[in-house]
Coordinates of C-alpha atoms in Angstrom, one line a residue:
M241 CA 12.2 68.6 -90.1
T242 CA 11.4 72.2 -90.9
L243 CA 9.2 73.1 -93.9
F244 CA 9.9 76.7 -94.9
L245 CA 7.5 78.9 -96.8
P246 CA 6.9 78.1 -100.4
S247 CA 6.7 80.8 -103.1
I248 CA 2.9 81.4 -102.6
F249 CA 3.6 82.9 -99.2
L250 CA 6.0 85.5 -100.7
L251 CA 3.0 86.6 -102.8
I252 CA 0.8 86.7 -99.7
L253 CA 3.4 88.8 -97.8
S254 CA 3.6 91.3 -100.6
S255 CA -0.1 91.6 -100.9
L256 CA -0.5 92.5 -97.3
A257 CA 1.0 95.9 -98.0
H258 CA -2.4 96.9 -99.4
F259 CA -4.3 96.1 -96.2
S260 CA -4.1 98.7 -93.6
S261 CA -7.5 99.8 -92.3
S262 CA -8.4 98.3 -89.0
N263 CA -12.1 98.2 -89.8
Q264 CA -11.3 95.9 -92.8
I265 CA -9.6 93.2 -90.8
Q266 CA -12.0 90.5 -91.6
H267 CA -12.2 91.5 -95.2
N268 CA -8.4 91.7 -95.4
F269 CA -7.9 88.3 -93.9
H270 CA -10.4 86.7 -96.3
E271 CA -8.7 88.4 -99.2
C272 CA -5.3 87.3 -98.0
L273 CA -6.4 83.7 -97.7
S274 CA -8.3 83.8 -101.0
I275 CA -5.0 83.3 -102.7
I276 CA -5.4 79.7 -101.7
Q277 CA -8.5 79.6 -104.0
T278 CA -10.1 76.7 -102.2
P279 CA -13.9 76.8 -102.2
N280 CA -16.1 76.0 -99.2
T281 CA -13.5 76.8 -96.6
F282 CA -14.5 80.4 -95.6
F283 CA -17.6 81.1 -93.6
T284 CA -18.8 84.5 -92.4
P285 CA -21.8 85.0 -90.1
Q286 CA -23.8 85.6 -93.2
S287 CA -22.9 82.2 -94.7
P288 CA -25.8 79.6 -94.6
N289 CA -23.5 77.0 -93.0
Y290 CA -21.8 79.3 -90.5
T291 CA -23.8 78.4 -87.4
I292 CA -23.8 74.7 -88.4
I293 CA -20.0 74.6 -88.6
L294 CA -19.6 76.7 -85.4
N295 CA -21.8 74.4 -83.4
S296 CA -20.8 71.2 -85.1
T297 CA -18.3 70.0 -82.5
T298 CA -19.4 72.0 -79.5
E299 CA -19.5 69.9 -76.3
N300 CA -20.6 72.6 -73.8
L301 CA -23.8 74.3 -75.0
R302 CA -23.2 77.1 -72.5
C303 CA -20.5 78.4 -74.8
I304 CA -22.7 78.9 -77.8
T305 CA -25.6 80.8 -76.3
P306 CA -26.5 84.1 -78.1
S307 CA -24.6 86.2 -75.6
N308 CA -21.3 84.5 -76.3
P309 CA -18.8 86.2 -78.7
K310 CA -18.7 84.5 -82.1
P311 CA -15.8 84.4 -84.6
E312 CA -15.8 87.0 -87.3
L313 CA -14.9 84.3 -89.8
I314 CA -14.4 80.5 -89.8
F315 CA -11.7 78.9 -91.9
T316 CA -11.6 75.2 -92.4
P317 CA -8.2 74.3 -93.8
L318 CA -7.7 71.1 -95.8
N319 CA -3.9 70.7 -95.3
E320 CA -0.9 72.1 -93.5
S321 CA -0.1 74.7 -96.1
H322 CA -3.6 76.3 -95.5
I323 CA -2.8 76.7 -91.8
Q324 CA 0.6 78.2 -92.6
T325 CA -1.1 80.7 -94.8
A326 CA -3.7 81.6 -92.1
I327 CA -1.0 82.1 -89.5
I328 CA 1.1 84.4 -91.8
C329 CA -1.9 86.5 -92.7
A330 CA -3.1 86.8 -89.1
N331 CA 0.3 87.6 -87.8
K332 CA 0.8 90.4 -90.2
L333 CA -2.7 91.8 -89.8
K334 CA -2.5 91.5 -86.0
I335 CA -5.7 89.3 -85.9
Q336 CA -6.4 87.0 -82.9
L337 CA -6.9 83.4 -84.0
R338 CA -8.5 80.5 -82.2
F339 CA -7.8 76.9 -83.2
R340 CA -10.3 74.1 -82.7
S341 CA -9.7 70.4 -83.2
G342 CA -12.6 68.8 -81.2
G343 CA -14.4 71.6 -79.4
H344 CA -14.2 70.0 -76.0
D345 CA -12.5 72.9 -74.2
Y346 CA -14.7 73.3 -71.0
E347 CA -14.7 77.1 -71.3
G348 CA -15.0 77.0 -75.1
I349 CA -11.9 79.1 -75.7
S350 CA -11.1 77.2 -78.9
Y351 CA -14.1 78.8 -80.6
T352 CA -15.2 81.7 -78.4
S353 CA -13.4 84.4 -76.5
A354 CA -13.7 86.4 -73.3
M355 CA -10.9 88.8 -74.5
D356 CA -11.4 92.1 -76.2
P357 CA -10.0 91.9 -79.7
P358 CA -12.2 90.3 -82.4
F359 CA -11.1 86.8 -83.4
L360 CA -11.2 84.3 -86.2
L361 CA -11.6 80.6 -85.9
I362 CA -9.4 78.0 -87.6
D363 CA -11.4 74.8 -87.5
L364 CA -9.3 71.7 -88.1
S365 CA -12.1 69.2 -88.5
K366 CA -11.3 68.5 -92.1
M367 CA -7.8 67.3 -91.2
R368 CA -8.3 63.9 -89.7
A369 CA -6.0 61.4 -91.5
I370 CA -4.8 58.4 -89.5
N371 CA -1.9 56.2 -90.5
V372 CA -1.4 53.1 -88.4
D373 CA 2.0 51.4 -88.7
L374 CA 2.1 48.1 -86.8
D375 CA 5.7 47.4 -87.9
D376 CA 6.8 50.6 -86.2
N377 CA 4.4 50.2 -83.3
S378 CA 3.1 53.7 -83.9
V379 CA 0.3 55.8 -85.4
W380 CA 0.3 59.3 -87.0
V381 CA -3.0 61.1 -86.5
E382 CA -4.0 64.6 -87.6
A383 CA -5.3 67.1 -85.1
G384 CA -8.9 67.1 -86.4
A385 CA -9.5 63.4 -85.8
T386 CA -11.3 62.3 -82.7
V387 CA -9.9 59.8 -80.2
G388 CA -12.8 57.5 -81.1
E389 CA -11.7 57.5 -84.8
L390 CA -8.2 56.9 -83.7
Y391 CA -9.1 54.0 -81.5
Y392 CA -11.3 52.5 -84.2
R393 CA -8.6 52.7 -86.9
V394 CA -6.0 51.1 -84.6
A395 CA -8.4 48.3 -83.7
E396 CA -9.3 47.8 -87.3
K397 CA -5.6 46.9 -87.9
S398 CA -5.1 44.8 -84.8
K399 CA -7.1 43.4 -81.9
T400 CA -4.1 43.4 -79.6
H401 CA -3.0 47.0 -80.0
G402 CA -4.4 50.1 -78.4
V403 CA -3.7 53.8 -77.9
V404 CA -3.5 55.6 -74.6
G405 CA -6.0 58.5 -74.6
G406 CA -9.3 59.8 -73.3
L407 CA -12.5 58.2 -72.2
C408 CA -14.8 60.6 -74.1
T409 CA -14.6 59.4 -77.7
S410 CA -15.4 62.7 -79.4
L411 CA -12.3 64.5 -78.1
G412 CA -10.2 66.1 -80.8
V413 CA -6.8 64.7 -80.9
G414 CA -5.0 68.0 -81.4
G415 CA -6.0 69.7 -78.2
H416 CA -6.6 66.5 -76.0
F417 CA -2.9 65.5 -76.0
T418 CA -1.7 69.0 -75.3
G419 CA -3.3 68.8 -71.8
G420 CA -2.1 65.3 -70.8
A421 CA -4.7 62.9 -72.1
Y422 CA -5.7 60.6 -69.3
G423 CA -7.9 57.6 -69.8
S424 CA -8.8 54.1 -68.7
M425 CA -5.3 52.7 -69.3
M426 CA -3.4 55.4 -67.4
R427 CA -2.6 53.2 -64.5
K428 CA -1.0 50.7 -66.9
Y429 CA 0.7 53.0 -69.4
G430 CA 0.5 56.5 -68.0
L431 CA -1.0 59.4 -70.0
G432 CA -1.3 59.9 -73.7
V433 CA 1.5 62.4 -73.6
D434 CA 3.7 59.8 -71.9
N435 CA 3.3 57.8 -75.0
A436 CA 3.8 60.6 -77.6
L437 CA 6.7 60.0 -79.9
D438 CA 6.7 63.0 -82.2
A439 CA 4.5 65.9 -83.4
K440 CA 4.1 68.4 -86.2
I441 CA 3.6 72.0 -85.1
I442 CA 3.3 75.2 -87.0
N443 CA 5.0 78.2 -85.3
A444 CA 4.1 81.9 -85.5
R445 CA 6.3 82.3 -88.6
G446 CA 4.3 79.6 -90.5
E447 CA 7.0 77.0 -90.4
I448 CA 6.1 73.3 -89.9
L449 CA 8.4 71.8 -87.3
D450 CA 8.8 68.3 -85.8
R451 CA 10.3 67.0 -82.6
K452 CA 13.9 67.2 -84.0
S453 CA 13.5 70.8 -85.3
I454 CA 11.7 72.3 -82.3
G455 CA 14.0 70.6 -79.8
E456 CA 13.3 68.7 -76.6
D457 CA 12.3 71.7 -74.5
V458 CA 9.4 72.7 -76.8
F459 CA 8.5 69.0 -77.3
W460 CA 8.3 68.7 -73.5
A461 CA 6.1 71.8 -73.3
I462 CA 3.5 70.8 -75.8
R463 CA 3.0 67.4 -74.1
G464 CA 0.8 68.5 -71.2
G465 CA 1.4 72.3 -71.1
G466 CA -2.0 73.1 -72.5
G467 CA -3.1 74.0 -76.0
G468 CA -2.8 77.3 -77.8
S469 CA 0.4 78.7 -76.3
Y470 CA 3.2 77.6 -78.6
G471 CA 1.8 76.8 -82.0
V472 CA -0.7 74.8 -83.9
I473 CA -0.4 71.1 -83.5
V474 CA -1.3 69.6 -86.8
S475 CA -0.5 65.9 -86.0
W476 CA 0.8 63.6 -83.3
K477 CA 2.8 60.4 -83.6
L478 CA 1.7 58.1 -80.8
K479 CA 3.0 54.8 -79.5
L480 CA 0.8 51.7 -79.8
V481 CA 0.5 49.7 -76.6
P482 CA -0.4 46.0 -76.2
V483 CA -3.9 45.2 -75.1
P484 CA -5.4 41.7 -74.5
S485 CA -7.7 40.3 -77.2
I486 CA -10.3 40.0 -74.4
V487 CA -10.7 42.6 -71.7
T488 CA -13.4 42.8 -68.9
V489 CA -15.6 45.7 -67.9
F490 CA -18.2 46.3 -65.3
N491 CA -20.5 49.1 -64.0
V492 CA -21.8 48.4 -60.5
P493 CA -24.0 51.0 -58.8
R494 CA -24.3 51.3 -55.0
T495 CA -26.7 53.7 -53.2
L496 CA -26.5 55.1 -49.7
E497 CA -29.1 52.5 -48.7
Q498 CA -26.7 49.8 -50.0
G499 CA -23.7 51.1 -47.9
A500 CA -22.2 53.4 -50.6
T501 CA -20.4 55.5 -48.0
K502 CA -18.4 52.7 -46.4
I503 CA -17.7 51.1 -49.8
L504 CA -16.4 54.4 -51.3
Y505 CA -14.3 55.0 -48.2
K506 CA -12.5 51.7 -48.7
W507 CA -12.2 52.4 -52.5
Q508 CA -9.9 55.4 -51.7
Y509 CA -7.4 53.0 -50.2
V510 CA -7.8 50.2 -52.8
A511 CA -8.2 51.8 -56.2
P512 CA -4.7 53.5 -56.3
Q513 CA -2.9 50.4 -55.1
I514 CA -4.7 47.6 -56.9
D515 CA -3.4 45.7 -59.9
D516 CA -2.1 48.1 -62.7
D517 CA -4.4 46.3 -65.2
L518 CA -7.5 47.6 -63.4
F519 CA -8.9 51.1 -63.8
M520 CA -12.0 51.6 -61.6
R521 CA -13.5 55.1 -61.5
V522 CA -16.6 56.1 -59.5
L523 CA -19.4 58.3 -60.9
I524 CA -21.4 60.0 -58.1
Q525 CA -24.8 61.6 -58.7
N526 CA -28.3 62.1 -57.4
M527 CA -31.1 59.8 -58.2
N528 CA -34.7 59.0 -57.1
L529 CA -35.3 55.7 -55.3
P530 CA -37.5 53.5 -57.5
N531 CA -41.2 54.0 -56.9
T532 CA -40.6 56.9 -54.5
T533 CA -40.0 60.6 -54.5
K534 CA -37.0 60.2 -52.1
R535 CA -33.7 61.2 -53.5
T536 CA -30.5 59.5 -52.7
I537 CA -26.9 59.3 -53.9
S538 CA -25.7 56.7 -56.4
T539 CA -22.1 55.7 -56.7
S540 CA -21.4 53.7 -59.9
Y541 CA -18.1 51.8 -60.1
N542 CA -17.2 51.9 -63.8
A543 CA -14.2 49.8 -64.7
L544 CA -11.9 48.4 -67.4
F545 CA -9.7 45.4 -66.6
L546 CA -7.0 44.4 -69.1
G547 CA -7.6 40.7 -68.8
G548 CA -10.3 38.0 -68.3
V549 CA -13.1 37.9 -65.8
D550 CA -11.6 35.1 -63.7
R551 CA -8.4 36.9 -62.8
L552 CA -10.4 40.1 -62.2
L553 CA -12.6 38.4 -59.7
E554 CA -9.6 37.0 -57.9
I555 CA -8.2 40.5 -57.6
M556 CA -11.4 42.0 -56.5
N557 CA -12.3 39.3 -53.9
R558 CA -8.9 39.7 -52.4
S559 CA -8.5 43.5 -52.5
F560 CA -12.0 44.9 -52.6
P561 CA -14.6 42.4 -51.4
E562 CA -16.7 45.3 -50.0
L563 CA -18.0 46.0 -53.5
G564 CA -19.5 42.5 -53.8
L565 CA -18.6 42.2 -57.5
D566 CA -20.2 39.1 -59.1
K567 CA -19.4 37.4 -62.3
T568 CA -22.8 38.4 -63.6
D569 CA -21.7 42.1 -63.3
C570 CA -18.8 41.6 -65.6
F571 CA -18.7 41.5 -69.4
E572 CA -15.8 40.2 -71.5
M573 CA -15.3 41.9 -74.8
S574 CA -12.7 43.3 -77.2
W575 CA -10.7 46.5 -76.3
I576 CA -12.6 48.6 -78.9
E577 CA -15.9 47.4 -77.5
S578 CA -14.7 48.5 -74.0
V579 CA -14.1 51.9 -75.4
M580 CA -17.8 52.2 -76.2
F581 CA -18.8 50.8 -72.8
I582 CA -16.6 53.2 -70.8
A583 CA -17.8 56.1 -72.9
G584 CA -21.4 55.3 -71.9
F585 CA -22.8 54.2 -75.3
P586 CA -25.6 51.6 -75.2
K587 CA -24.6 48.1 -76.0
T588 CA -26.7 48.2 -79.2
V589 CA -24.4 50.9 -80.7
P590 CA -21.7 49.4 -82.9
A591 CA -18.1 50.5 -82.6
S592 CA -18.3 51.9 -86.1
F593 CA -20.3 54.7 -84.6
L594 CA -17.0 56.1 -83.5
L595 CA -16.3 57.2 -87.0
T596 CA -19.2 59.6 -86.8
A597 CA -17.2 61.6 -84.2
K598 CA -20.4 62.3 -82.2
P599 CA -20.4 62.5 -78.4
A600 CA -22.5 60.3 -76.2
F601 CA -23.8 63.4 -74.3
I602 CA -23.9 67.2 -74.7
S603 CA -25.3 69.7 -72.3
Q604 CA -24.8 73.1 -70.7
F605 CA -22.4 72.8 -67.8
K606 CA -19.7 74.3 -65.6
A607 CA -16.8 72.1 -64.5
K608 CA -14.0 72.1 -62.0
S609 CA -11.3 69.7 -60.8
D610 CA -9.3 68.7 -57.7
F611 CA -6.7 66.1 -56.7
V612 CA -6.9 64.2 -53.5
K613 CA -3.9 63.0 -51.6
T614 CA -5.4 62.0 -48.3
P615 CA -8.5 59.8 -48.0
I616 CA -11.8 61.6 -47.2
R617 CA -13.4 60.4 -44.0
E618 CA -16.9 58.9 -43.9
T619 CA -18.1 62.0 -42.1
G620 CA -16.7 64.2 -44.8
M621 CA -18.5 62.1 -47.4
E622 CA -21.8 62.6 -45.6
G623 CA -21.2 66.4 -45.8
I624 CA -20.6 66.0 -49.6
W625 CA -23.8 64.0 -50.0
K626 CA -25.8 66.6 -48.2
R627 CA -24.7 69.3 -50.6
L628 CA -25.1 67.2 -53.7
L629 CA -28.7 66.5 -52.8
Q630 CA -29.4 70.2 -52.7
E631 CA -28.6 70.6 -56.5
E632 CA -30.5 69.3 -59.5
R633 CA -28.0 67.5 -61.7
P634 CA -24.6 67.5 -60.1
L635 CA -22.0 64.9 -61.0
M636 CA -18.7 64.0 -59.4
V637 CA -16.2 61.6 -61.1
W638 CA -13.4 60.1 -59.0
N639 CA -10.6 58.8 -61.2
P640 CA -8.0 56.6 -59.5
Y641 CA -4.3 57.2 -59.9
G642 CA -1.4 55.0 -58.7
G643 CA 0.2 52.4 -60.9
M644 CA 2.3 53.9 -63.7
M645 CA 1.2 57.4 -62.8
G646 CA 3.1 57.1 -59.6
R647 CA 6.3 56.0 -61.3
I648 CA 6.7 58.8 -63.7
P649 CA 8.4 62.0 -62.3
E650 CA 6.4 65.2 -62.0
S651 CA 8.9 67.0 -64.3
A652 CA 8.8 64.3 -67.1
T653 CA 6.1 66.3 -68.8
P654 CA 4.3 69.6 -67.8
F655 CA 1.5 67.4 -66.3
P656 CA 2.7 67.2 -62.6
H657 CA -0.1 65.3 -60.9
R658 CA 1.7 62.1 -60.3
N659 CA 3.1 60.3 -57.3
G660 CA 1.1 60.8 -54.1
V661 CA -2.2 61.5 -55.8
L662 CA -4.9 59.0 -54.8
F663 CA -7.5 60.2 -57.2
K664 CA -8.7 63.2 -59.3
I665 CA -12.1 64.7 -58.8
Q666 CA -14.1 66.1 -61.7
Y667 CA -17.0 68.3 -60.7
V668 CA -19.7 68.9 -63.4
N669 CA -22.9 70.8 -62.8
S670 CA -25.2 70.7 -65.8
W671 CA -28.6 72.3 -66.5
I672 CA -31.3 72.6 -69.1
G673 CA -32.2 75.9 -70.7
D674 CA -30.0 78.8 -71.7
S675 CA -31.3 81.6 -69.5
K676 CA -28.8 83.8 -67.7
D677 CA -30.7 83.2 -64.4
A678 CA -30.3 79.4 -64.7
M679 CA -26.6 79.8 -65.4
K680 CA -26.0 82.1 -62.5
K681 CA -27.9 79.7 -60.2
H682 CA -25.9 76.7 -61.1
Y683 CA -22.6 78.6 -61.3
K684 CA -23.2 79.7 -57.7
W685 CA -23.8 76.2 -56.5
I686 CA -20.7 74.7 -58.0
R687 CA -18.5 77.5 -56.9
K688 CA -19.8 77.2 -53.3
F689 CA -19.4 73.4 -53.4
Y690 CA -15.8 73.8 -54.8
K691 CA -15.0 76.1 -51.9
Y692 CA -16.4 73.6 -49.4
M693 CA -14.3 70.8 -50.9
G694 CA -11.1 72.7 -50.3
Q695 CA -10.6 71.1 -46.9
Y696 CA -10.3 67.6 -48.5
V697 CA -8.0 68.2 -51.5
S698 CA -4.4 69.2 -52.4
K699 CA -3.1 72.5 -51.1
D700 CA -0.3 75.0 -51.9
P701 CA -1.2 74.9 -54.7
R702 CA -4.7 73.5 -54.9
E703 CA -4.1 71.5 -58.1
A704 CA -6.3 71.5 -61.1
Y705 CA -6.3 69.7 -64.5
V706 CA -5.7 71.9 -67.5
N707 CA -8.0 69.9 -69.8
Y708 CA -10.8 70.7 -67.3
R709 CA -10.1 74.4 -67.9
D710 CA -11.6 76.7 -65.3
L711 CA -11.6 80.5 -65.9
D712 CA -12.6 81.0 -62.3
L713 CA -8.9 80.4 -61.5
G714 CA -7.9 83.5 -63.3
M715 CA -7.4 85.0 -66.8
N716 CA -4.9 86.8 -68.9
E717 CA -5.3 90.5 -69.7
K718 CA -8.5 91.0 -71.6
N719 CA -6.9 93.5 -74.0
G720 CA -4.4 91.0 -75.2
D721 CA -1.4 92.5 -73.5
N722 CA 1.1 90.2 -71.9
T723 CA 0.1 89.1 -68.4
S724 CA 2.6 89.1 -65.6
V725 CA 4.0 85.8 -64.5
V726 CA 2.8 86.6 -61.0
K727 CA -0.8 87.0 -62.1
A728 CA -0.7 84.0 -64.4
S729 CA 0.6 81.9 -61.5
S730 CA -2.9 81.9 -60.0
W731 CA -3.8 79.2 -62.6
G732 CA -0.4 78.3 -63.9
R733 CA 0.8 76.7 -60.7
R734 CA -2.5 74.9 -60.1
Y735 CA -2.3 73.3 -63.5
F736 CA 1.5 72.7 -63.7
K737 CA 3.0 73.3 -60.2
D738 CA 6.8 73.9 -60.5
N739 CA 6.7 73.1 -64.2
F740 CA 5.0 76.4 -64.8
M741 CA 8.2 78.5 -64.8
R742 CA 9.8 76.1 -67.3
L743 CA 6.8 76.5 -69.6
V744 CA 7.1 80.3 -69.3
K745 CA 10.8 80.1 -70.3
V746 CA 10.0 77.9 -73.3
K747 CA 7.1 80.2 -74.4
T748 CA 9.4 83.3 -74.2
E749 CA 12.0 81.7 -76.4
F750 CA 9.7 80.0 -78.9
D751 CA 6.9 82.5 -79.3
P752 CA 8.5 85.8 -78.2
D753 CA 5.8 88.0 -79.7
N754 CA 3.0 86.1 -77.9
F755 CA 1.1 85.4 -81.1
F756 CA -0.5 82.3 -79.7
R757 CA -2.5 83.5 -76.7
H758 CA -5.9 83.0 -75.1
E759 CA -7.5 83.5 -71.7
Q760 CA -5.1 81.1 -69.9
S761 CA -2.2 80.7 -72.3
I762 CA 1.3 80.7 -70.9
P763 CA 2.6 84.3 -70.6
L764 CA 6.0 85.7 -71.6
G765 CA 8.6 85.9 -68.9
F766 CA 10.0 89.4 -69.3

């Protein structure tokens, strides 16, 4: 399917001839889009609702401090044709655009910029239609919907169908799936992109394309190659997967005083090899021992099992008795209720809260990621604990791989972290307050800690997850010029390994003018 430009766009193109002065870029863009004549879709910094809209879906408060660059204008399209118009206008006027579906980019590049040219924001939050088709075993979902809304609408139709996607329910569908989309069913069904059937994307010429019209190379690239490099994803078609009517969850904490080090050491061997129906991640953070000022390390085993509690206990007693899981630790519930549990919502919050698209937590933070292929020794963990106890609010999340993740080839999608990975580490350092001194202090700690962890993780390249974007790994040219492939490899190979060069090839053919670009977009391969 290719939707070419309707007659209104011919009028737009002819009107652009009147716009030439560079100091009128924002005015010209607004005038160009005004042909749409849709009220309440344009917001300048002087608009009463500008700040509310800019901050509405921001996950990382670090990215909206006063010192961060802000868009010259926010446009909230209501449909695909509005986006087509925006792209045509921006392309002709040479204006940098940023596209935001959920606002979860860890470096905020969907709504702020570290590059030189001024930019405008296309906020897709008003495009959130969801069409569940049980007969076709699929769902079409627009980019502005959150994964929580998606999960809720699927569960509303069927208690035995689910969708593979993220753990955080306020993730925007559009960007989330472009980076891979891992979640609590990844060991059973792979990533979200492994279950993507089709997509609608708007290219730099303003054409709406689908899988058939973009071809398999581009469809491959957008499923894990990171957002903002090829076009604007306006909707995804995703496979529905079977889930039991009853699933089981648990959250079991163990401190150092309760043998956390030995238990976690064993987890490294067990979690990637255990039954595919079980996803058992570990959240590691500081805590004060009750009724004391002594600090310790807490390791919380947070799990989803696609089945009943009795079979879960059989598996755990056989494979991981060290945790000491008891039936009283476990809760049977529906799949949609497990979504709420894993996301960290209190049990009193109903699943319908997912329709509000609000996150469970927001904060200022800096994050990084690693992949582990060899178990970390107990002595190594003790060194980790020592460093975690030196910081105020650090968090590590260890997500197990194995299962289906080990059976899908590295080249099947751009997401290459597959066979041989035991678990992924997410590092998050959060803080309170927006002072530059506080940010520098906590940046310094996480960068030092990340350097220390290099001895325990993947090498050549030291792999990273593109949806945990980290500008410390490198950036494109700030002036917007094309970056050399060699320079871009500093982050490209970490995110995509050998798939990076194929992504460059697809980018060069599909977006030869590099219209879609940002701090870590795929470069052209001249």
